[in-house]
Coordinates of C-alpha atoms and ligand atoms in Angstrom, one line a residue:
X1 CA -6.8 -14.1 -31.2
X2 CA -4.7 -12.5 -28.5
X3 CA -5.2 -11.7 -25.0
X4 CA -2.8 -8.8 -23.6
X5 CA -2.7 -9.0 -19.6
X6 CA -1.9 -5.3 -18.3
X7 CA -1.5 -4.0 -14.7
X8 CA -3.6 -0.9 -14.3
X9 CA -1.8 0.4 -11.4
X10 CA 1.6 -0.1 -9.4
X11 CA 2.2 -3.4 -10.1
X12 CA 1.4 -7.0 -7.7
X13 CA -2.1 -5.9 -8.8
X14 CA -2.3 -10.5 -9.0
X15 CA -1.4 -10.5 -13.1
X16 CA 0.2 -14.3 -12.5
X17 CA -3.3 -15.7 -11.2
X18 CA -5.5 -14.2 -14.4
X19 CA -3.1 -15.5 -16.6
X20 CA -3.4 -18.8 -15.0
X21 CA -7.0 -18.2 -14.6
X22 CA -7.8 -17.8 -18.6
X23 CA -4.3 -19.7 -19.3
X24 CA -6.1 -23.0 -20.1
X25 CA -7.4 -21.6 -23.2
X26 CA -4.3 -20.0 -24.8
X27 CA -1.3 -21.8 -26.6
X28 CA 1.3 -20.0 -25.7
X29 CA 2.1 -17.1 -23.2
X30 CA 4.5 -14.5 -23.6
X31 CA 6.2 -11.9 -21.2
X32 CA 7.3 -8.8 -23.5
X33 CA 9.2 -6.6 -21.0
X34 CA 10.7 -6.4 -17.6
X35 CA 12.8 -9.0 -16.3
X36 CA 13.2 -10.4 -12.7
X37 CA 11.9 -8.0 -11.2
X38 CA 8.9 -9.2 -11.8
X39 CA 6.9 -11.7 -9.0
X40 CA 3.9 -13.6 -10.5
X41 CA 2.1 -15.9 -8.0
X42 CA -0.5 -18.4 -9.3
X43 CA -1.6 -20.6 -6.9
X44 CA -2.7 -24.4 -8.2
X45 CA -4.9 -26.6 -5.9
X46 CA -3.2 -25.1 -2.9
X47 CA 0.3 -25.3 -4.3
X48 CA 2.0 -21.9 -4.9
X49 CA 4.6 -21.0 -7.4
X50 CA 6.3 -17.9 -7.6
X51 CA 7.7 -17.1 -10.8
X52 CA 10.1 -13.8 -12.0
X53 CA 10.9 -14.6 -15.3
X54 CA 9.1 -17.9 -16.8
X55 CA 6.0 -16.7 -17.8
X56 CA 3.0 -18.0 -15.8
X57 CA 1.2 -19.8 -18.4
X58 CA 3.6 -23.3 -18.2
X59 CA 2.0 -23.9 -14.7
X60 CA -0.3 -25.6 -17.2
X61 CA 2.3 -26.9 -19.5
X62 CA 2.0 -24.3 -22.0
X63 CA 4.9 -23.1 -24.3
X64 CA 6.0 -19.8 -22.5
X65 CA 8.4 -17.2 -24.4
X66 CA 10.5 -14.4 -23.5
X67 CA 10.4 -11.9 -26.1
X68 CA 12.6 -9.5 -27.1
X69 CA 11.5 -6.1 -24.8
X70 CA 12.8 -8.4 -21.8
X71 CA 15.7 -8.5 -19.9
X72 CA 17.2 -11.5 -19.1
X73 CA 19.4 -13.2 -16.2
X74 CA 20.2 -16.1 -17.2
X75 CA 21.2 -16.9 -13.5
X76 CA 17.7 -16.7 -12.4
X77 CA 16.1 -18.2 -15.3
X78 CA 18.1 -21.7 -14.9
X79 CA 17.7 -22.0 -11.6
X80 CA 14.0 -21.2 -12.0
X81 CA 13.2 -23.6 -14.5
X82 CA 15.1 -26.5 -12.6
X83 CA 13.2 -25.7 -9.7
X84 CA 10.0 -25.8 -11.7
X85 CA 11.8 -29.4 -12.9
X86 CA 12.2 -30.6 -9.8
X87 CA 9.3 -29.8 -8.1
X88 CA 8.0 -32.4 -11.2
X89 CA 7.0 -29.8 -13.9
X90 CA 8.7 -29.5 -17.5
X91 CA 8.5 -25.7 -18.3
X92 CA 9.0 -25.5 -22.3
X93 CA 10.4 -21.5 -22.3
X94 CA 12.2 -19.9 -25.2
X95 CA 13.6 -16.9 -25.5
X96 CA 13.9 -13.9 -28.0
X97 CA 17.4 -14.1 -29.5
X98 CA 16.9 -10.2 -29.5
X99 CA 16.4 -9.8 -25.9
X100 CA 19.1 -8.2 -23.6
X101 CA 20.9 -10.2 -20.8
X102 CA 21.4 -8.9 -17.0
X103 CA 25.2 -8.9 -16.5
X104 CA 26.7 -9.2 -12.8
X105 CA 27.9 -5.5 -13.3
X106 CA 23.9 -4.4 -14.2
X107 CA 23.0 -5.6 -10.2
X108 CA 26.2 -4.0 -9.0
X109 CA 25.1 -0.9 -10.4
X110 CA 22.1 -0.4 -9.6
X111 CA 22.9 -1.2 -6.6
X112 CA 25.1 1.8 -6.3
X113 CA 23.0 4.0 -8.3
X114 CA 20.1 3.6 -5.9
X115 CA 22.6 4.7 -3.1
X116 CA 23.9 8.2 -4.2
X117 CA 20.3 8.6 -5.7
X118 CA 18.8 8.3 -1.8
X119 CA 20.4 11.8 -0.7
X120 CA 18.0 13.4 -3.4
X121 CA 15.2 11.3 -2.8
X122 CA 15.3 10.1 -6.1
X123 CA 15.7 6.7 -5.4
X124 CA 12.9 4.4 -6.9
X125 CA 13.3 1.6 -4.3
X126 CA 14.4 -1.1 -7.3
X127 CA 14.6 -4.5 -6.7
X128 CA 17.8 -4.5 -7.5
X129 CA 17.8 -6.9 -10.1
X130 CA 19.7 -4.9 -12.5
X131 CA 17.0 -3.8 -14.6
X132 CA 17.5 0.2 -15.4
X133 CA 21.1 0.1 -16.0
X134 CA 21.1 -3.2 -18.7
X135 CA 17.9 -1.3 -20.4
X136 CA 20.4 2.1 -20.4
X137 CA 22.8 0.0 -22.3
X138 CA 19.9 -1.2 -24.3
X139 CA 19.2 2.2 -25.7
X140 CA 22.8 3.0 -25.7
X141 CA 23.3 0.3 -27.7
X142 CA 25.9 -1.3 -25.6
X143 CA 23.8 -4.1 -24.6
X144 CA 24.4 -7.7 -24.9
X145 CA 21.7 -9.6 -26.3
X146 CA 20.7 -13.6 -25.8
X147 CA 21.8 -14.3 -29.5
X148 CA 25.4 -12.5 -29.1
X149 CA 25.7 -15.8 -26.1
X150 CA 25.7 -18.4 -29.0
X151 CA 28.6 -17.0 -30.7
X152 CA 31.3 -16.4 -27.7
X153 CA 33.8 -14.2 -30.6
X154 CA 31.0 -12.0 -30.6
X155 CA 30.0 -12.5 -27.1
X156 CA 34.4 -11.6 -26.4
X157 CA 33.9 -8.7 -28.6
X158 CA 31.1 -7.1 -26.9
X159 CA 32.4 -7.9 -23.5
X160 CA 35.9 -6.4 -24.4
X161 CA 33.9 -3.1 -25.3
X162 CA 31.6 -2.5 -22.4
X163 CA 33.1 -4.1 -19.0
X164 CA 36.2 -1.5 -19.3
X165 CA 33.5 1.3 -19.1
X166 CA 31.8 -0.2 -16.7
X167 CA 34.2 -0.7 -14.3
X168 CA 36.0 2.9 -15.0
X169 CA 32.2 4.2 -14.1
X170 CA 32.2 2.1 -10.9
X171 CA 35.8 3.1 -9.7
X172 CA 36.3 6.3 -11.3
X173 CA 32.8 8.1 -10.8
X174 CA 31.4 5.7 -7.8
X175 CA 34.4 4.9 -6.0
X176 CA 33.7 1.4 -5.6
X177 CA 36.2 -1.7 -5.6
X178 CA 35.2 -4.2 -8.4
X179 CA 35.3 -7.7 -8.2
X180 CA 34.3 -10.7 -11.0
X181 CA 31.6 -9.0 -11.6
X182 CA 33.8 -6.5 -13.6
X183 CA 36.2 -9.3 -15.3
X184 CA 36.3 -9.5 -19.1
X185 CA 37.8 -13.4 -18.9
X186 CA 35.6 -14.3 -15.8
X187 CA 32.2 -12.8 -17.4
X188 CA 33.1 -14.6 -20.7
X189 CA 33.3 -18.4 -19.1
X190 CA 30.4 -17.6 -17.0
X191 CA 28.1 -16.5 -20.3
X192 CA 29.5 -18.6 -22.8
X193 CA 28.7 -21.5 -20.4
X194 CA 25.0 -19.7 -20.1
X195 CA 24.7 -20.1 -24.1
X196 CA 25.9 -23.0 -25.0
X197 CA 22.7 -24.4 -22.3
X198 CA 20.3 -22.4 -24.2
X199 CA 22.1 -24.1 -27.1
X200 CA 21.7 -27.4 -25.7
X201 CA 17.8 -26.7 -24.3
X202 CA 17.1 -25.5 -27.9
X203 CA 15.5 -22.2 -26.6
X204 CA 16.2 -19.7 -28.6
X205 CA 14.1 -18.4 -30.7
X206 CA 13.4 -15.3 -33.3
X207 CA 10.4 -14.2 -31.1
X208 CA 8.7 -12.5 -33.7
X209 CA 8.9 -15.4 -36.5
X210 CA 8.2 -17.9 -33.8
X211 CA 4.8 -16.2 -32.4
X212 CA 3.5 -15.3 -36.1
X213 CA 3.5 -18.7 -36.8
X214 CA 0.6 -19.4 -33.9
X215 CA -0.9 -15.8 -35.1
X216 CA -1.0 -16.8 -38.6
X217 CA -2.2 -20.3 -37.3
X218 CA -5.3 -19.3 -35.7
X219 CA -4.1 -20.1 -32.3
X220 CA -4.2 -18.1 -29.4
X221 CA -1.8 -16.0 -27.7
X222 CA -1.8 -14.5 -24.5
X223 CA 1.0 -12.1 -23.6
X224 CA 1.7 -11.4 -19.8
X225 CA 2.6 -8.0 -18.6
X226 CA 5.0 -7.3 -15.6
X227 CA 5.2 -4.1 -13.3
X228 CA 2.0 -1.7 -14.0
X229 CA 1.0 1.2 -15.7
X230 CA 1.9 3.9 -13.0
X231 CA 5.5 2.7 -13.1
X232 CA 5.6 2.4 -16.7
X233 CA 9.0 4.5 -18.0
X234 CA 6.5 6.6 -20.4
X235 CA 3.0 6.8 -18.5
X236 CA 4.2 6.2 -15.0
X237 CA 5.4 8.4 -12.1
X238 CA 8.8 9.1 -13.6
X239 CA 11.3 8.6 -12.0
X240 CA 9.7 6.1 -9.6
X241 CA 9.2 3.7 -12.1
X242 CA 10.6 0.9 -13.7
X243 CA 12.6 1.2 -16.9
X244 CA 10.2 -0.6 -19.8
X245 CA 6.4 0.0 -21.1
X246 CA 4.3 -2.7 -19.2
X247 CA 1.3 -0.7 -21.3
X248 CA -0.1 -3.0 -23.7
X249 CA 1.8 -1.2 -26.7
X250 CA 4.9 -3.1 -25.2
X251 CA 3.1 -6.1 -26.3
X252 CA 4.0 -5.3 -30.1
X253 CA 7.2 -3.8 -29.9
X254 CA 8.3 -6.6 -27.1
X255 CA 7.5 -9.5 -28.9
X256 CA 7.4 -8.8 -32.8
X257 CA 4.0 -8.7 -33.4
X258 CA 2.0 -5.8 -35.1
X259 CA 0.0 -3.6 -32.6
X260 CA -2.9 -4.4 -35.1
X261 CA -2.4 -8.2 -33.8
X262 CA -2.1 -6.6 -29.8
X263 CA -5.1 -4.1 -30.8
X264 CA -8.1 -6.1 -32.0
X265 CA -7.4 -8.8 -29.5
X266 CA -8.5 -8.4 -26.0
X267 CA -6.6 -6.1 -23.1
X268 CA -7.8 -7.0 -20.0
X269 CA -6.6 -4.3 -17.0
X270 CA -5.8 -5.9 -14.0
X271 CA -6.9 -4.1 -10.7
X272 CA -6.4 -4.4 -6.8
X273 CA -9.5 -3.4 -5.3
X274 CA -7.1 -1.2 -3.3
X275 CA -3.6 0.1 -3.6
X276 CA -0.3 -1.2 -2.8
X277 CA 3.1 0.1 -3.8
X278 CA 6.9 -1.7 -3.3
X279 CA 8.9 1.4 -4.2
X280 CA 9.1 4.9 -3.3
X281 CA 7.5 8.8 -4.8
X282 CA 4.3 9.9 -3.9
X283 CA 0.9 8.0 -3.4
X284 CA -2.3 10.7 -2.7
X285 CA -4.3 7.8 -1.3
X286 CA -1.8 6.4 0.8
X287 CA -2.8 5.5 4.2
X288 CA -1.0 5.3 7.4
X289 CA -3.2 4.2 9.9
X290 CA -4.9 0.9 11.6
X291 CA -6.8 0.4 8.0
X292 CA -3.5 0.3 6.0
X293 CA -2.1 -2.5 8.6
X294 CA -5.0 -4.4 8.6
X295 CA -5.5 -4.9 4.8
X296 CA -1.5 -5.3 4.8
X297 CA -1.9 -8.3 7.0
X298 CA -5.4 -9.7 5.6
X299 CA -3.5 -9.3 2.0
X300 CA 0.0 -10.4 2.8
X301 CA 1.3 -7.7 1.6
X302 CA 4.7 -7.6 1.5
X303 CA 6.9 -8.0 -2.1
X304 CA 6.8 -11.6 -3.9
X305 CA 10.6 -10.6 -4.9
X306 CA 12.1 -8.4 -1.6
X307 CA 10.0 -9.3 1.2
X308 CA 9.2 -5.4 1.9
X309 CA 5.8 -4.3 3.7
X310 CA 4.2 -3.1 1.1
X311 CA 2.4 0.4 0.8
X312 CA -1.3 0.5 1.1
X313 CA -4.1 3.1 -0.5
X314 CA -7.6 3.6 -1.3
X315 CA -8.0 2.6 -4.7
X316 CA -6.8 5.8 -7.0
X317 CA -9.5 6.0 -9.6
X318 CA -7.6 9.0 -11.7
X319 CA -4.7 6.8 -11.9
X320 CA -7.4 3.7 -13.3
X321 CA -9.0 6.1 -15.7
X322 CA -4.8 7.1 -16.7
X323 CA -4.7 3.2 -17.6
X324 CA -7.6 2.7 -19.1
X325 CA -7.0 5.4 -21.8
X326 CA -3.5 4.1 -22.0
X327 CA -4.1 0.5 -22.3
X328 CA -7.5 0.6 -24.3
X329 CA -8.9 -1.7 -21.7
X330 CA -11.4 -4.3 -23.4
X331 CA -12.1 -5.7 -19.7
X332 CA -11.1 -5.8 -16.7
X333 CA -10.7 -7.8 -13.6
X334 CA -10.6 -6.8 -10.2
X335 CA -8.8 -9.0 -7.5
X336 CA -8.5 -9.1 -4.0
X337 CA -12.1 -8.1 -3.1
X338 CA -12.1 -10.8 -0.4
X339 CA -9.4 -8.7 1.2
X340 CA -11.4 -5.6 2.3
X341 CA -14.0 -7.7 3.9
X342 CA -14.7 -6.4 7.2
X343 CA -14.0 -2.7 7.0
X344 CA -16.8 -0.7 8.5
X345 CA -16.3 2.1 5.8
X346 CA -14.7 1.9 2.1
X347 CA -13.0 5.3 0.9
X348 CA -11.8 5.6 -3.1
X349 CA -10.1 8.7 -4.5
X350 CA -12.4 9.7 -6.8
X351 CA -11.1 13.0 -8.2
X352 CA -8.1 14.8 -7.6
X353 CA -7.8 18.5 -6.3
X354 CA -5.0 20.5 -7.5
X355 CA -4.1 24.5 -6.8
X356 CA -8.3 24.7 -6.9
X357 CA -8.8 22.7 -9.8
X358 CA -10.7 19.1 -9.9
X359 CA -8.7 16.7 -12.0
X360 CA -10.3 13.1 -13.3
X361 CA -6.8 11.8 -14.3
X362 CA -3.2 11.9 -13.4
X363 CA -0.9 15.3 -14.5
X364 CA 1.8 14.2 -16.0
X365 CA 4.2 15.6 -14.1
X366 CA 5.3 13.8 -10.6
X367 CA 5.9 16.8 -8.6
X368 CA 2.3 17.7 -9.5
X369 CA 0.5 14.6 -8.6
X370 CA 2.6 14.7 -5.7
X371 CA 0.7 17.6 -4.6
X372 CA -2.9 16.3 -5.4
X373 CA -5.4 16.0 -2.6
X374 CA -8.1 13.1 -3.1
X375 CA -11.6 13.7 -3.1
X376 CA -12.3 10.4 -1.3
X377 CA -15.9 9.1 -2.0
X378 CA -17.5 6.8 0.2
X379 CA -18.9 2.8 0.2
X380 CA -20.0 1.0 2.7
X381 CA -18.2 -2.3 3.3
X382 CA -19.2 -5.5 3.5
X383 CA -19.0 -8.1 6.0
X384 CA -16.3 -11.6 5.6
X385 CA -18.6 -14.4 3.6
X386 CA -18.2 -17.9 2.6
X387 CA -16.7 -17.2 -0.8
X388 CA -16.3 -20.6 -1.8
X389 CA -20.1 -20.3 -1.6
X390 CA -19.8 -16.8 -4.0
X391 CA -18.1 -18.2 -6.1
X392 CA -20.2 -21.6 -6.8
X393 CA -23.6 -18.8 -7.2
X394 CA -21.7 -16.5 -9.8
X395 CA -21.8 -12.6 -9.7
X396 CA -25.0 -11.9 -8.2
X397 CA -24.4 -13.8 -4.7
X398 CA -21.4 -11.4 -4.0
X399 CA -22.9 -9.0 -1.0
X400 CA -24.5 -5.8 -3.0
X401 CA -22.4 -3.4 -1.5
X402 CA -19.2 -5.0 -3.3
X403 CA -20.8 -5.2 -6.1
X404 CA -22.0 -1.4 -5.9
X405 CA -18.2 -0.8 -5.6
X406 CA -17.2 -2.9 -8.6
X407 CA -20.2 -1.7 -10.9
X408 CA -18.6 2.2 -9.8
X409 CA -15.4 0.9 -11.2
X410 CA -16.8 -0.6 -14.1
X411 CA -18.9 2.7 -15.1
X412 CA -16.1 4.9 -14.1
X413 CA -13.7 3.4 -16.5
X414 CA -16.4 2.2 -19.1
X415 CA -14.9 -1.0 -19.3
X416 CA -17.0 -4.7 -18.3
X417 CA -16.1 -6.7 -15.3
X418 CA -14.7 -9.9 -16.4
X419 CA -13.5 -11.4 -13.4
X420 CA -13.6 -10.6 -9.5
X421 CA -10.9 -12.5 -7.2
X422 CA -11.8 -13.2 -3.6
X423 CA -8.5 -15.4 -2.8
X424 CA -5.1 -16.5 -4.4
X425 CA -6.4 -20.0 -5.6
X426 CA -7.3 -20.8 -9.3
X427 CA -11.1 -21.6 -8.3
X428 CA -11.4 -18.5 -6.0
X429 CA -12.5 -16.6 -8.8
X430 CA -15.8 -15.0 -10.3
X431 CA -15.4 -15.5 -13.7
X432 CA -17.7 -13.7 -15.9
X433 CA -16.0 -13.8 -19.2
X434 CA -13.3 -15.7 -20.7
X435 CA -12.0 -13.4 -23.3
X436 CA -10.2 -16.1 -24.9
X437 CA -13.1 -17.9 -25.6
Ligands
GDP501 P1 1.3 -9.9 -9.4 O1 2.9 -9.7 -9.8 O2 0.7 -8.8 -10.5 O3 1.4 -11.4 -10.7 O4 1.3 -10.1 -8.4 P2 1.4 -10.8 -7.1 O5 1.9 -12.4 -7.3 O6 3.1 -10.1 -7.0 O7 0.9 -10.0 -5.9 C1 -0.3 -10.7 -5.7 C2 -0.5 -11.5 -4.4 O8 -1.9 -11.8 -3.9 C3 -0.4 -12.8 -4.4 O9 0.4 -13.3 -3.2 C4 -1.6 -13.8 -4.7 O10 -1.4 -14.9 -4.4 C5 -2.6 -12.9 -4.3 N1 -3.9 -12.9 -4.7 C6 -3.9 -12.5 -6.0 N2 -5.6 -12.2 -6.0 C7 -6.0 -12.5 -4.8 C8 -7.3 -12.3 -4.7 O11 -8.1 -12.1 -5.4 N3 -7.3 -12.1 -3.1 C9 -6.5 -12.7 -2.5 N4 -6.6 -12.6 -1.1 N5 -5.0 -12.5 -2.6 C10 -5.3 -12.5 -3.9
IMO502 P1 5.4 -7.1 -10.9 O1 5.6 -7.9 -12.2 C1 5.7 -4.4 -8.2 C2 9.0 -1.2 -8.8 C3 9.9 -1.0 -7.6 C4 11.0 -0.1 -8.1 C5 10.5 0.8 -9.7 C6 12.0 0.4 -10.2 O2 4.9 -8.5 -10.2 O3 3.7 -6.8 -10.8 P2 13.3 -1.9 -10.9 O4 13.8 -3.1 -10.2 O5 11.9 -2.2 -12.0 O6 14.1 -1.3 -11.8 O7 12.4 -1.1 -9.8 O8 9.1 -0.3 -10.2 N1 8.5 -2.2 -9.4 C7 7.8 -3.5 -9.0 N2 6.9 -3.1 -8.0 N3 5.7 -5.2 -9.0 C8 6.5 -5.3 -9.9 O9 6.4 -6.3 -10.7 C9 7.9 -4.8 -9.5 N4 8.4 -4.2 -10.7 C10 9.3 -3.4 -10.4 O10 9.9 -1.3 -6.7 O11 9.7 1.4 -7.4
MG503 MG1 4.1 -9.2 -8.1

């Protein structure tokens, strides 16, 4: 069976910790989109792991696959694998030969384009990892794939075609001086060596075939989404989005297993109990007061990848209803309940007011979304409690007001609560249902 873990908001909902939570019963954990723009945190026995490419399941010793829908920076991947080895783990990571490779020029172009867009307020506040430019080349059929790194002649041909175009773009359109990042010979040597290491370590696979065998053998497959529904390139707040499909459909196209395989499994929406945002663009329920400060400090809301302070807002129900439909959530996991403890009165954006109309889901243009005024619903807060005791006693031991908050979310989304996070650690979770069992 399959379980797909999907961010229901703007990323950083705590997907990594839920993958880790349920990962024990998984035989393989697969990333299906995105690249090292992701930062997934797993806390095992007080030890923290921050993973940007290696699937979170490897912390439990599971096979990790980067599917064809991912974009892979080999440099980041190898340094992450090496760092995990130094910490005593033996990550078994397989790479789809169809996945696209991030090259140094993609990162340079990501930075330049963001700078240029700033003047028009169009910059997405990207992670600067070259994600957008790599997906652009994929769609433009000029990308370099993992499989190409394994064949030096193909690699050279591809580089000779694409690099002069990138150099011309950087120099003639954007007016910057280019260096080794745009040099065919230097890139060829560097990326050929990455290909050799991939071969030596027998890392590359035909992901669809590889995963198909797991599926045919009745094994448990976990799909680890990165980013979140509202920064999905199709369903998110375009243009302030990432360049892939974090939504559940991406688990099929990004791995080579059919949509039926994904759809017959469980799709678990990961919900942060409030909103956090690292990038730019509108945010109707954004907070600018001392409550935002409190949540930012209590929740440690500073970007995993970039260290930037995250923007904070109240929970946005139209955003969650949109996510529940786009992904078909069979259940939800709500994280960071502990962070809200100690706030007297909580608010939730129940619906939006736009041009005299009440909306219950997100409008499809970001300009209209930016003009939405949230209709706020109030909830009484709950005090700080001994969460380890609550975990021991189970769901009913959650403070009444917090349970009312969770029940409201679950009812509105018509999806049961599978788990509640009350701290970053693996044990700091109240588990109601394990979809993998
Ligand atoms: P991801 O990108 O969705 O995997 O999430 P991140 O790892 O980027 O961000 C989530 C942050 O919140 C990490 O620092 C986690 O360790 C932490 N975290 C996750 N769940 C909880 C929770 O229930 N309570 C608290 N206090 N922290 C949590
Ligand atoms: P995880 O998997 C939060 C945001 C960036 C920017 C936009 C585009 O940890 O939840 P990109 O570098 O992808 O081209 O940036 O998307 N973004 C994320 N925000 N969590 C993430 O990943 C993100 N990955 C990208 O801040 O607004
Ligand atoms: Mg993250």
